[in-house]
Structure formats: structure tokens, C-alpha cells
Amino acid sequence: MNLILLGPPGAGKGTQAKRLEERRGLVQLSTGDMLRAERASGTALGKKVQAIMDSGQLVSDEIMVDLIAARIDRLPKGQGFILDGFPRTQRQAEALDAMLAKKGLRLDYIIEMKVDESALVNRLAGRFSCTNCGASYHDVHHRPKHEDVCDVCGSRDFVRRPDDRPETVKARLKTYRELTAPILPYYRAKGVLRTVDGMAPIDRVAAEIESVLERPGAASNG
Ligand code: AP5
């Protein structure tokens, strides 16, 4: 099963992708995480994208399409995946369809996580993640069960993202409105878009996603 989680910064895509990895054995393909890994390793690509990410803008479509294509190519045959943070523009959506068709793959579900923008600055300001496994937490809504210990891997190292500062979050939301939200009609017109309430508590969102996945999916390229 292959699916896309679509929604603005802070909608909960990463949180739900991790849950889906655990429940369904799918692999999360987060383009944001891939770029942050490039930055952490100090690669040429990492250096190139640093200022773009920190200003809340999008990295070029060419770079992103190549990055995700290479990552999908490395998956074991038949391994299902969750796209988190990709596609983010109409060109990326179209390139994805073409790329998957060429590889004989398809998207089974495209799930929009609908949220009130006004809640997102607060969500992102309170976010921190496990440095080791990437599990995402929140100062108020989702604290680790044991103070300062990651629920998933037991690590005690956590990190906050530089682009979660309120000014940058506002720029990211603007970018989402202008460049990413316009791809929703593209998927809606294909009849493959499903919407869940991303404002519900995390467990309820997870249950709603499960109920979507229990209904028949659709092939976006078929
Ligand atoms: P990326 O890393 O993809 O960031 P994003 O899409 O802005 O999404 P986030 O990771 O911030 O939010 P999320 O929806 O995953 O929320 P989360 O689950 O963590 O991209 C970063 C940058 O990389 C971009 O700005 C761009 O520059 C570049 N980039 C990446 N992909 C690109 C592409 N394809 N093209 C071009 N450029 C690209 O949750 C947030 C917080 O809320 C957490 O603390 C969580 O615990 C909490 N929370 C989650 N769900 C709930 C809930 N239901 N109720 C209460 N709290 C909740």
C-alpha cells in the first residue's frame, strides 16, 4: 500500500506517518527529514538547501523529484510507503504520477489532514523530536510517557527545528497556501482524495486514517 499524507506544516503528517509505520509496516518517506539529514551530514545539497528551508521557502522541484525517485528506487520490491511532505507543488504531483507509472507503482490513498491554520503556530512552537529515531513530541499535547525519554527508542536526546520559530512558520504557511494547497483539486478531480480531521486528538486522527485505509483505495495513475 502506498499513500500520501497531505497538509500544512504542523498538520500532524510526521506524527501519523510514524504511527502507520508501526501499525502497517509501511516506510515513511519524509522529504523534510531527507533534507535535514543532508544538512546534518554537511553535503553539497545540504549546504545548498539550508537558507531556503530556514526562510520557509520550497527547495526546487528538480532537486526534490530526483531525491524522492532515488529513495523509492532503493526500497525493497513490494515495500509500501507513506509520502510525507511530497508532493508540494503541481509539478511535483505530476512528476510523481509519471515516475510511479514508469516504475509500475501506484498511489492507493491520498489523505488530506485538514486543520485550522490558527492552531499551527502553537503546535510547531511546542514541537520537539527524538534525535535518534525522529519521533515527534509536543510540550503540551504529546509528551513522552517518561520525562525526557523517547517512547519509541529510549534515547534522551531531543531537538527543536530552527524553522519552527513563529516568523518562519508564518512564511511556511504562506508557501503552503500559495503552492501546495492548489494541488488538492488535482487529486480531488481524480476522485482519490480523502479528508480527515487533523484537529482531533492524535489517537482519534490515527483511528480516522485507519478507517480510510479499511475502505477500498484507488489508483491515481490508473
Ligand atoms: P517538512 O519537514 O516536510 O515540514 P512540514 O511539511 O512543514 O511539516 P512539519 O514536519 O513541520 O509538520 P507535520 O505535519 O509533520 O507535523 P508533526 O506531525 O511534526 O519540510 C521542511 C522544509 O523542507 C520545507 O519548509 C521546505 O523548505 C523543505 N521541503 C520539504 N519537502 C519539500 C518538497 N517536497 N519540495 C520543496 N521543499 C521541500 O506535528 C507537529 C506538532 O504537533 C508536533 O509537536 C506533534 O506532537 C503535534 N501534533 C501532531 N498531531 C497533533 C494533534 N492531532 N493534536 C495536537 N497536537 C498534534
mmCIF file with all atom_site columns, N, CA and C and ligand atoms in Angstrom, residues 7-16 30-33 35-36 52-53 56-59 64 84-88 92 123-124 126-128 136-138 141-142 161 163-164 172 198-202 205, ligand 1:
data_model
loop_
_atom_site.group_PDB
_atom_site.id
_atom_site.type_symbol
_atom_site.label_atom_id
_atom_site.label_alt_id
_atom_site.label_comp_id
_atom_site.label_asym_id
_atom_site.label_entity_id
_atom_site.label_seq_id
_atom_site.pdbx_PDB_ins_code
_atom_site.Cartn_x
_atom_site.Cartn_y
_atom_site.Cartn_z
_atom_site.occupancy
_atom_site.B_iso_or_equiv
_atom_site.pdbx_formal_charge
_atom_site.auth_seq_id
_atom_site.auth_comp_id
_atom_site.auth_asym_id
_atom_site.auth_atom_id
_atom_site.pdbx_PDB_model_num
ATOM   1   N N   . GLY A 1 7   ? -0.940 18.036 3.933  1.00 0.00 ? 7   GLY A N   1
ATOM   2   C CA  . GLY A 1 7   ? -1.468 19.011 4.894  1.00 0.00 ? 7   GLY A CA  1
ATOM   3   C C   . GLY A 1 7   ? -0.407 20.040 5.190  1.00 0.00 ? 7   GLY A C   1
ATOM   4   N N   . PRO A 1 8   ? -0.802 21.166 5.769  1.00 0.00 ? 8   PRO A N   1
ATOM   5   C CA  . PRO A 1 8   ? 0.152  22.249 6.030  1.00 0.00 ? 8   PRO A CA  1
ATOM   6   C C   . PRO A 1 8   ? 1.174  21.882 7.103  1.00 0.00 ? 8   PRO A C   1
ATOM   7   N N   . PRO A 1 9   ? 2.210  22.709 7.275  1.00 0.00 ? 9   PRO A N   1
ATOM   8   C CA  . PRO A 1 9   ? 3.184  22.480 8.339  1.00 0.00 ? 9   PRO A CA  1
ATOM   9   C C   . PRO A 1 9   ? 2.465  22.334 9.674  1.00 0.00 ? 9   PRO A C   1
ATOM   10  N N   . GLY A 1 10  ? 2.772  21.281 10.414 1.00 0.00 ? 10  GLY A N   1
ATOM   11  C CA  . GLY A 1 10  ? 2.164  21.102 11.735 1.00 0.00 ? 10  GLY A CA  1
ATOM   12  C C   . GLY A 1 10  ? 0.838  20.365 11.705 1.00 0.00 ? 10  GLY A C   1
ATOM   13  N N   . ALA A 1 11  ? 0.391  19.931 10.533 1.00 0.00 ? 11  ALA A N   1
ATOM   14  C CA  . ALA A 1 11  ? -0.901 19.227 10.448 1.00 0.00 ? 11  ALA A CA  1
ATOM   15  C C   . ALA A 1 11  ? -0.854 17.883 11.172 1.00 0.00 ? 11  ALA A C   1
ATOM   16  N N   . GLY A 1 12  ? 0.364  17.348 11.344 1.00 0.00 ? 12  GLY A N   1
ATOM   17  C CA  . GLY A 1 12  ? 0.495  16.052 12.015 1.00 0.00 ? 12  GLY A CA  1
ATOM   18  C C   . GLY A 1 12  ? 0.893  14.931 11.057 1.00 0.00 ? 12  GLY A C   1
ATOM   19  N N   . LYS A 1 13  ? 1.429  15.290 9.893  1.00 0.00 ? 13  LYS A N   1
ATOM   20  C CA  . LYS A 1 13  ? 1.802  14.283 8.892  1.00 0.00 ? 13  LYS A CA  1
ATOM   21  C C   . LYS A 1 13  ? 2.873  13.343 9.441  1.00 0.00 ? 13  LYS A C   1
ATOM   22  N N   . GLY A 1 14  ? 3.914  13.933 10.009 1.00 0.00 ? 14  GLY A N   1
ATOM   23  C CA  . GLY A 1 14  ? 5.013  13.120 10.542 1.00 0.00 ? 14  GLY A CA  1
ATOM   24  C C   . GLY A 1 14  ? 4.544  12.228 11.683 1.00 0.00 ? 14  GLY A C   1
ATOM   25  N N   . THR A 1 15  ? 3.724  12.795 12.572 1.00 0.00 ? 15  THR A N   1
ATOM   26  C CA  . THR A 1 15  ? 3.215  12.033 13.718 1.00 0.00 ? 15  THR A CA  1
ATOM   27  C C   . THR A 1 15  ? 2.431  10.821 13.235 1.00 0.00 ? 15  THR A C   1
ATOM   28  N N   . GLN A 1 16  ? 1.565  11.038 12.279 1.00 0.00 ? 16  GLN A N   1
ATOM   29  C CA  . GLN A 1 16  ? 0.722  9.930  11.801 1.00 0.00 ? 16  GLN A CA  1
ATOM   30  C C   . GLN A 1 16  ? 1.522  8.954  10.921 1.00 0.00 ? 16  GLN A C   1
ATOM   31  N N   . SER A 1 30  ? 9.887  11.005 4.241  1.00 0.00 ? 30  SER A N   1
ATOM   32  C CA  . SER A 1 30  ? 9.703  12.422 4.548  1.00 0.00 ? 30  SER A CA  1
ATOM   33  C C   . SER A 1 30  ? 10.785 13.224 3.843  1.00 0.00 ? 30  SER A C   1
ATOM   34  N N   . THR A 1 31  ? 10.380 14.063 2.897  1.00 0.00 ? 31  THR A N   1
ATOM   35  C CA  . THR A 1 31  ? 11.387 14.842 2.173  1.00 0.00 ? 31  THR A CA  1
ATOM   36  C C   . THR A 1 31  ? 12.053 15.856 3.103  1.00 0.00 ? 31  THR A C   1
ATOM   37  N N   . GLY A 1 32  ? 11.294 16.353 4.103  1.00 0.00 ? 32  GLY A N   1
ATOM   38  C CA  . GLY A 1 32  ? 11.900 17.278 5.075  1.00 0.00 ? 32  GLY A CA  1
ATOM   39  C C   . GLY A 1 32  ? 13.015 16.574 5.835  1.00 0.00 ? 32  GLY A C   1
ATOM   40  N N   . ASP A 1 33  ? 12.756 15.339 6.291  1.00 0.00 ? 33  ASP A N   1
ATOM   41  C CA  . ASP A 1 33  ? 13.789 14.583 7.020  1.00 0.00 ? 33  ASP A CA  1
ATOM   42  C C   . ASP A 1 33  ? 15.000 14.308 6.121  1.00 0.00 ? 33  ASP A C   1
ATOM   43  N N   . LEU A 1 35  ? 16.099 16.128 3.669  1.00 0.00 ? 35  LEU A N   1
ATOM   44  C CA  . LEU A 1 35  ? 16.878 17.372 3.526  1.00 0.00 ? 35  LEU A CA  1
ATOM   45  C C   . LEU A 1 35  ? 17.635 17.688 4.813  1.00 0.00 ? 35  LEU A C   1
ATOM   46  N N   . ARG A 1 36  ? 16.977 17.457 5.960  1.00 0.00 ? 36  ARG A N   1
ATOM   47  C CA  . ARG A 1 36  ? 17.667 17.725 7.240  1.00 0.00 ? 36  ARG A CA  1
ATOM   48  C C   . ARG A 1 36  ? 18.851 16.780 7.421  1.00 0.00 ? 36  ARG A C   1
ATOM   49  N N   . ILE A 1 52  ? 17.224 28.166 2.131  1.00 0.00 ? 52  ILE A N   1
ATOM   50  C CA  . ILE A 1 52  ? 15.853 28.058 1.589  1.00 0.00 ? 52  ILE A CA  1
ATOM   51  C C   . ILE A 1 52  ? 14.924 27.530 2.675  1.00 0.00 ? 52  ILE A C   1
ATOM   52  N N   . MET A 1 53  ? 15.338 26.452 3.340  1.00 0.00 ? 53  MET A N   1
ATOM   53  C CA  . MET A 1 53  ? 14.488 25.849 4.380  1.00 0.00 ? 53  MET A CA  1
ATOM   54  C C   . MET A 1 53  ? 14.291 26.815 5.550  1.00 0.00 ? 53  MET A C   1
ATOM   55  N N   . GLY A 1 56  ? 11.601 29.294 5.015  1.00 0.00 ? 56  GLY A N   1
ATOM   56  C CA  . GLY A 1 56  ? 10.222 28.826 4.817  1.00 0.00 ? 56  GLY A CA  1
ATOM   57  C C   . GLY A 1 56  ? 9.822  28.683 3.358  1.00 0.00 ? 56  GLY A C   1
ATOM   58  N N   . GLN A 1 57  ? 10.823 28.777 2.460  1.00 0.00 ? 57  GLN A N   1
ATOM   59  C CA  . GLN A 1 57  ? 10.531 28.610 1.022  1.00 0.00 ? 57  GLN A CA  1
ATOM   60  C C   . GLN A 1 57  ? 10.680 27.145 0.630  1.00 0.00 ? 57  GLN A C   1
ATOM   61  N N   . LEU A 1 58  ? 10.350 26.839 -0.624 1.00 0.00 ? 58  LEU A N   1
ATOM   62  C CA  . LEU A 1 58  ? 10.489 25.459 -1.097 1.00 0.00 ? 58  LEU A CA  1
ATOM   63  C C   . LEU A 1 58  ? 11.791 25.264 -1.867 1.00 0.00 ? 58  LEU A C   1
ATOM   64  N N   . VAL A 1 59  ? 12.376 24.107 -1.693 1.00 0.00 ? 59  VAL A N   1
ATOM   65  C CA  . VAL A 1 59  ? 13.533 23.677 -2.487 1.00 0.00 ? 59  VAL A CA  1
ATOM   66  C C   . VAL A 1 59  ? 13.009 23.378 -3.903 1.00 0.00 ? 59  VAL A C   1
ATOM   67  N N   . MET A 1 64  ? 13.908 17.989 -5.628 1.00 0.00 ? 64  MET A N   1
ATOM   68  C CA  . MET A 1 64  ? 13.014 17.145 -4.823 1.00 0.00 ? 64  MET A CA  1
ATOM   69  C C   . MET A 1 64  ? 12.565 15.897 -5.578 1.00 0.00 ? 64  MET A C   1
ATOM   70  N N   . ASP A 1 84  ? 5.447  11.893 2.919  1.00 0.00 ? 84  ASP A N   1
ATOM   71  C CA  . ASP A 1 84  ? 5.190  12.933 3.929  1.00 0.00 ? 84  ASP A CA  1
ATOM   72  C C   . ASP A 1 84  ? 5.991  14.164 3.509  1.00 0.00 ? 84  ASP A C   1
ATOM   73  N N   . GLY A 1 85  ? 5.281  15.183 3.013  1.00 0.00 ? 85  GLY A N   1
ATOM   74  C CA  . GLY A 1 85  ? 5.980  16.405 2.579  1.00 0.00 ? 85  GLY A CA  1
ATOM   75  C C   . GLY A 1 85  ? 6.246  16.435 1.084  1.00 0.00 ? 85  GLY A C   1
ATOM   76  N N   . PHE A 1 86  ? 5.776  15.454 0.384  1.00 0.00 ? 86  PHE A N   1
ATOM   77  C CA  . PHE A 1 86  ? 5.926  15.370 -1.071 1.00 0.00 ? 86  PHE A CA  1
ATOM   78  C C   . PHE A 1 86  ? 4.683  14.690 -1.633 1.00 0.00 ? 86  PHE A C   1
ATOM   79  N N   . PRO A 1 87  ? 4.069  15.212 -2.686 1.00 0.00 ? 87  PRO A N   1
ATOM   80  C CA  . PRO A 1 87  ? 4.427  16.397 -3.461 1.00 0.00 ? 87  PRO A CA  1
ATOM   81  C C   . PRO A 1 87  ? 3.953  17.671 -2.783 1.00 0.00 ? 87  PRO A C   1
ATOM   82  N N   . ARG A 1 88  ? 4.601  18.771 -3.179 1.00 0.00 ? 88  ARG A N   1
ATOM   83  C CA  . ARG A 1 88  ? 4.296  20.066 -2.583 1.00 0.00 ? 88  ARG A CA  1
ATOM   84  C C   . ARG A 1 88  ? 3.979  21.118 -3.625 1.00 0.00 ? 88  ARG A C   1
ATOM   85  N N   . GLN A 1 92  ? 5.493  18.796 -8.896 1.00 0.00 ? 92  GLN A N   1
ATOM   86  C CA  . GLN A 1 92  ? 5.907  17.583 -8.159 1.00 0.00 ? 92  GLN A CA  1
ATOM   87  C C   . GLN A 1 92  ? 4.821  16.515 -8.249 1.00 0.00 ? 92  GLN A C   1
ATOM   88  N N   . ARG A 1 123 ? 1.294  24.675 17.679 1.00 0.00 ? 123 ARG A N   1
ATOM   89  C CA  . ARG A 1 123 ? 1.724  23.279 17.557 1.00 0.00 ? 123 ARG A CA  1
ATOM   90  C C   . ARG A 1 123 ? 3.224  23.192 17.257 1.00 0.00 ? 123 ARG A C   1
ATOM   91  N N   . LEU A 1 124 ? 3.667  24.049 16.329 1.00 0.00 ? 124 LEU A N   1
ATOM   92  C CA  . LEU A 1 124 ? 5.070  23.927 15.910 1.00 0.00 ? 124 LEU A CA  1
ATOM   93  C C   . LEU A 1 124 ? 6.018  24.536 16.933 1.00 0.00 ? 124 LEU A C   1
ATOM   94  N N   . GLY A 1 126 ? 5.723  24.287 20.011 1.00 0.00 ? 126 GLY A N   1
ATOM   95  C CA  . GLY A 1 126 ? 5.873  23.323 21.111 1.00 0.00 ? 126 GLY A CA  1
ATOM   96  C C   . GLY A 1 126 ? 6.470  22.001 20.683 1.00 0.00 ? 126 GLY A C   1
ATOM   97  N N   . ARG A 1 127 ? 6.845  21.881 19.422 1.00 0.00 ? 127 ARG A N   1
ATOM   98  C CA  . ARG A 1 127 ? 7.312  20.589 18.922 1.00 0.00 ? 127 ARG A CA  1
ATOM   99  C C   . ARG A 1 127 ? 8.776  20.322 19.283 1.00 0.00 ? 127 ARG A C   1
ATOM   100 N N   . PHE A 1 128 ? 9.092  19.088 19.628 1.00 0.00 ? 128 PHE A N   1
ATOM   101 C CA  . PHE A 1 128 ? 10.488 18.633 19.701 1.00 0.00 ? 128 PHE A CA  1
ATOM   102 C C   . PHE A 1 128 ? 10.505 17.174 19.254 1.00 0.00 ? 128 PHE A C   1
ATOM   103 N N   . SER A 1 136 ? 8.162  12.415 17.040 1.00 0.00 ? 136 SER A N   1
ATOM   104 C CA  . SER A 1 136 ? 7.823  13.814 17.277 1.00 0.00 ? 136 SER A CA  1
ATOM   105 C C   . SER A 1 136 ? 6.950  13.955 18.524 1.00 0.00 ? 136 SER A C   1
ATOM   106 N N   . TYR A 1 137 ? 7.255  14.977 19.332 1.00 0.00 ? 137 TYR A N   1
ATOM   107 C CA  . TYR A 1 137 ? 6.504  15.215 20.573 1.00 0.00 ? 137 TYR A CA  1
ATOM   108 C C   . TYR A 1 137 ? 6.071  16.671 20.633 1.00 0.00 ? 137 TYR A C   1
ATOM   109 N N   . HIS A 1 138 ? 5.272  16.978 21.654 1.00 0.00 ? 138 HIS A N   1
ATOM   110 C CA  . HIS A 1 138 ? 4.820  18.354 21.845 1.00 0.00 ? 138 HIS A CA  1
ATOM   111 C C   . HIS A 1 138 ? 4.822  18.672 23.337 1.00 0.00 ? 138 HIS A C   1
ATOM   112 N N   . HIS A 1 141 ? 0.668  18.743 24.051 1.00 0.00 ? 141 HIS A N   1
ATOM   113 C CA  . HIS A 1 141 ? -0.252 17.734 23.511 1.00 0.00 ? 141 HIS A CA  1
ATOM   114 C C   . HIS A 1 141 ? 0.295  16.317 23.504 1.00 0.00 ? 141 HIS A C   1
ATOM   115 N N   . HIS A 1 142 ? 1.599  16.168 23.511 1.00 0.00 ? 142 HIS A N   1
ATOM   116 C CA  . HIS A 1 142 ? 2.150  14.814 23.332 1.00 0.00 ? 142 HIS A CA  1
ATOM   117 C C   . HIS A 1 142 ? 3.536  14.740 23.969 1.00 0.00 ? 142 HIS A C   1
ATOM   118 N N   . ARG A 1 161 ? 13.392 22.262 15.830 1.00 0.00 ? 161 ARG A N   1
ATOM   119 C CA  . ARG A 1 161 ? 13.758 22.695 14.478 1.00 0.00 ? 161 ARG A CA  1
ATOM   120 C C   . ARG A 1 161 ? 13.882 24.206 14.386 1.00 0.00 ? 161 ARG A C   1
ATOM   121 N N   . ASP A 1 163 ? 13.314 26.031 11.874 1.00 0.00 ? 163 ASP A N   1
ATOM   122 C CA  . ASP A 1 163 ? 12.225 26.648 11.081 1.00 0.00 ? 163 ASP A CA  1
ATOM   123 C C   . ASP A 1 163 ? 10.887 26.609 11.825 1.00 0.00 ? 163 ASP A C   1
ATOM   124 N N   . ASP A 1 164 ? 10.896 26.231 13.104 1.00 0.00 ? 164 ASP A N   1
ATOM   125 C CA  . ASP A 1 164 ? 9.655  26.252 13.896 1.00 0.00 ? 164 ASP A CA  1
ATOM   126 C C   . ASP A 1 164 ? 9.473  27.560 14.657 1.00 0.00 ? 164 ASP A C   1
ATOM   127 N N   . ARG A 1 172 ? 6.154  29.594 6.130  1.00 0.00 ? 172 ARG A N   1
ATOM   128 C CA  . ARG A 1 172 ? 5.868  28.228 5.633  1.00 0.00 ? 172 ARG A CA  1
ATOM   129 C C   . ARG A 1 172 ? 4.382  28.064 5.331  1.00 0.00 ? 172 ARG A C   1
ATOM   130 N N   . GLY A 1 198 ? -7.706 16.788 11.139 1.00 0.00 ? 198 GLY A N   1
ATOM   131 C CA  . GLY A 1 198 ? -6.400 16.842 11.810 1.00 0.00 ? 198 GLY A CA  1
ATOM   132 C C   . GLY A 1 198 ? -6.412 17.622 13.110 1.00 0.00 ? 198 GLY A C   1
ATOM   133 N N   . MET A 1 199 ? -7.554 18.205 13.465 1.00 0.00 ? 199 MET A N   1
ATOM   134 C CA  . MET A 1 199 ? -7.663 18.951 14.723 1.00 0.00 ? 199 MET A CA  1
ATOM   135 C C   . MET A 1 199 ? -8.053 18.043 15.886 1.00 0.00 ? 199 MET A C   1
ATOM   136 N N   . ALA A 1 200 ? -8.457 16.825 15.589 1.00 0.00 ? 200 ALA A N   1
ATOM   137 C CA  . ALA A 1 200 ? -8.844 15.889 16.654 1.00 0.00 ? 200 ALA A CA  1
ATOM   138 C C   . ALA A 1 200 ? -7.582 15.451 17.402 1.00 0.00 ? 200 ALA A C   1
ATOM   139 N N   . PRO A 1 201 ? -7.743 14.871 18.608 1.00 0.00 ? 201 PRO A N   1
ATOM   140 C CA  . PRO A 1 201 ? -6.560 14.357 19.310 1.00 0.00 ? 201 PRO A CA  1
ATOM   141 C C   . PRO A 1 201 ? -5.829 13.305 18.454 1.00 0.00 ? 201 PRO A C   1
ATOM   142 N N   . ILE A 1 202 ? -4.534 13.149 18.731 1.00 0.00 ? 202 ILE A N   1
ATOM   143 C CA  . ILE A 1 202 ? -3.678 12.322 17.867 1.00 0.00 ? 202 ILE A CA  1
ATOM   144 C C   . ILE A 1 202 ? -4.244 10.903 17.669 1.00 0.00 ? 202 ILE A C   1
ATOM   145 N N   . VAL A 1 205 ? -7.194 10.957 15.281 1.00 0.00 ? 205 VAL A N   1
ATOM   146 C CA  . VAL A 1 205 ? -6.771 11.139 13.882 1.00 0.00 ? 205 VAL A CA  1
ATOM   147 C C   . VAL A 1 205 ? -6.270 9.795  13.342 1.00 0.00 ? 205 VAL A C   1
HETATM 148 P P1  . AP5 B 2 .   ? 8.924  19.317 6.300  1.00 0.00 ? 1   AP5 B P1  1
HETATM 149 O O1  . AP5 B 2 .   ? 9.880  18.731 7.239  1.00 0.00 ? 1   AP5 B O1  1
HETATM 150 O O2  . AP5 B 2 .   ? 8.189  18.439 5.362  1.00 0.00 ? 1   AP5 B O2  1
HETATM 151 O O3  . AP5 B 2 .   ? 7.900  20.210 7.146  1.00 0.00 ? 1   AP5 B O3  1
HETATM 152 P P2  . AP5 B 2 .   ? 6.325  20.490 7.003  1.00 0.00 ? 1   AP5 B P2  1
HETATM 153 O O4  . AP5 B 2 .   ? 5.587  19.929 5.870  1.00 0.00 ? 1   AP5 B O4  1
HETATM 154 O O5  . AP5 B 2 .   ? 6.281  21.945 7.135  1.00 0.00 ? 1   AP5 B O5  1
HETATM 155 O O6  . AP5 B 2 .   ? 5.696  19.661 8.086  1.00 0.00 ? 1   AP5 B O6  1
HETATM 156 P P3  . AP5 B 2 .   ? 6.107  19.505 9.545  1.00 0.00 ? 1   AP5 B P3  1
HETATM 157 O O7  . AP5 B 2 .   ? 7.106  18.407 9.669  1.00 0.00 ? 1   AP5 B O7  1
HETATM 158 O O8  . AP5 B 2 .   ? 6.502  20.814 10.159 1.00 0.00 ? 1   AP5 B O8  1
HETATM 159 O O9  . AP5 B 2 .   ? 4.701  19.145 10.205 1.00 0.00 ? 1   AP5 B O9  1
HETATM 160 P P4  . AP5 B 2 .   ? 3.916  17.770 10.310 1.00 0.00 ? 1   AP5 B P4  1
HETATM 161 O O10 . AP5 B 2 .   ? 2.656  17.902 9.537  1.00 0.00 ? 1   AP5 B O10 1
HETATM 162 O O11 . AP5 B 2 .   ? 4.786  16.593 10.006 1.00 0.00 ? 1   AP5 B O11 1
HETATM 163 O O12 . AP5 B 2 .   ? 3.543  17.823 11.852 1.00 0.00 ? 1   AP5 B O12 1
HETATM 164 P P5  . AP5 B 2 .   ? 4.052  16.915 13.076 1.00 0.00 ? 1   AP5 B P5  1
HETATM 165 O O13 . AP5 B 2 .   ? 3.496  15.554 12.965 1.00 0.00 ? 1   AP5 B O13 1
HETATM 166 O O14 . AP5 B 2 .   ? 5.515  17.053 13.304 1.00 0.00 ? 1   AP5 B O14 1
HETATM 167 O O15 . AP5 B 2 .   ? 9.638  20.419 5.397  1.00 0.00 ? 1   AP5 B O15 1
HETATM 168 C C1  . AP5 B 2 .   ? 10.578 21.337 5.915  1.00 0.00 ? 1   AP5 B C1  1
HETATM 169 C C2  . AP5 B 2 .   ? 11.140 22.189 4.782  1.00 0.00 ? 1   AP5 B C2  1
HETATM 170 O O16 . AP5 B 2 .   ? 11.850 21.342 3.861  1.00 0.00 ? 1   AP5 B O16 1
HETATM 171 C C3  . AP5 B 2 .   ? 10.104 22.923 3.922  1.00 0.00 ? 1   AP5 B C3  1
HETATM 172 O O17 . AP5 B 2 .   ? 9.711  24.143 4.502  1.00 0.00 ? 1   AP5 B O17 1
HETATM 173 C C4  . AP5 B 2 .   ? 10.889 23.088 2.607  1.00 0.00 ? 1   AP5 B C4  1
HETATM 174 O O18 . AP5 B 2 .   ? 11.809 24.138 2.688  1.00 0.00 ? 1   AP5 B O18 1
HETATM 175 C C5  . AP5 B 2 .   ? 11.660 21.788 2.501  1.00 0.00 ? 1   AP5 B C5  1
HETATM 176 N N1  . AP5 B 2 .   ? 10.916 20.739 1.761  1.00 0.00 ? 1   AP5 B N1  1
HETATM 177 C C6  . AP5 B 2 .   ? 10.481 19.537 2.262  1.00 0.00 ? 1   AP5 B C6  1
HETATM 178 N N2  . AP5 B 2 .   ? 9.834  18.836 1.322  1.00 0.00 ? 1   AP5 B N2  1
HETATM 179 C C7  . AP5 B 2 .   ? 9.853  19.602 0.194  1.00 0.00 ? 1   AP5 B C7  1
HETATM 180 C C8  . AP5 B 2 .   ? 9.329  19.421 -1.119 1.00 0.00 ? 1   AP5 B C8  1
HETATM 181 N N3  . AP5 B 2 .   ? 8.642  18.316 -1.458 1.00 0.00 ? 1   AP5 B N3  1
HETATM 182 N N4  . AP5 B 2 .   ? 9.518  20.413 -2.009 1.00 0.00 ? 1   AP5 B N4  1
HETATM 183 C C9  . AP5 B 2 .   ? 10.197 21.522 -1.697 1.00 0.00 ? 1   AP5 B C9  1
HETATM 184 N N5  . AP5 B 2 .   ? 10.737 21.757 -0.474 1.00 0.00 ? 1   AP5 B N5  1
HETATM 185 C C10 . AP5 B 2 .   ? 10.557 20.800 0.468  1.00 0.00 ? 1   AP5 B C10 1
HETATM 186 O O19 . AP5 B 2 .   ? 3.253  17.660 14.267 1.00 0.00 ? 1   AP5 B O19 1
HETATM 187 C C11 . AP5 B 2 .   ? 3.612  18.978 14.662 1.00 0.00 ? 1   AP5 B C11 1
HETATM 188 C C12 . AP5 B 2 .   ? 3.453  19.114 16.193 1.00 0.00 ? 1   AP5 B C12 1
HETATM 189 O O20 . AP5 B 2 .   ? 2.071  18.993 16.540 1.00 0.00 ? 1   AP5 B O20 1
HETATM 190 C C13 . AP5 B 2 .   ? 4.191  18.000 16.986 1.00 0.00 ? 1   AP5 B C13 1
HETATM 191 O O21 . AP5 B 2 .   ? 4.712  18.571 18.153 1.00 0.00 ? 1   AP5 B O21 1
HETATM 192 C C14 . AP5 B 2 .   ? 3.084  16.977 17.293 1.00 0.00 ? 1   AP5 B C14 1
HETATM 193 O O22 . AP5 B 2 .   ? 3.356  16.261 18.502 1.00 0.00 ? 1   AP5 B O22 1
HETATM 194 C C15 . AP5 B 2 .   ? 1.848  17.864 17.421 1.00 0.00 ? 1   AP5 B C15 1
HETATM 195 N N6  . AP5 B 2 .   ? 0.630  17.215 16.935 1.00 0.00 ? 1   AP5 B N6  1
HETATM 196 C C16 . AP5 B 2 .   ? 0.517  16.385 15.858 1.00 0.00 ? 1   AP5 B C16 1
HETATM 197 N N7  . AP5 B 2 .   ? -0.769 15.990 15.702 1.00 0.00 ? 1   AP5 B N7  1
HETATM 198 C C17 . AP5 B 2 .   ? -1.476 16.617 16.671 1.00 0.00 ? 1   AP5 B C17 1
HETATM 199 C C18 . AP5 B 2 .   ? -2.863 16.618 17.044 1.00 0.00 ? 1   AP5 B C18 1
HETATM 200 N N8  . AP5 B 2 .   ? -3.774 15.896 16.348 1.00 0.00 ? 1   AP5 B N8  1
HETATM 201 N N9  . AP5 B 2 .   ? -3.252 17.372 18.104 1.00 0.00 ? 1   AP5 B N9  1
HETATM 202 C C19 . AP5 B 2 .   ? -2.338 18.101 18.821 1.00 0.00 ? 1   AP5 B C19 1
HETATM 203 N N10 . AP5 B 2 .   ? -1.002 18.127 18.522 1.00 0.00 ? 1   AP5 B N10 1
HETATM 204 C C20 . AP5 B 2 .   ? -0.571 17.395 17.464 1.00 0.00 ? 1   AP5 B C20 1
#
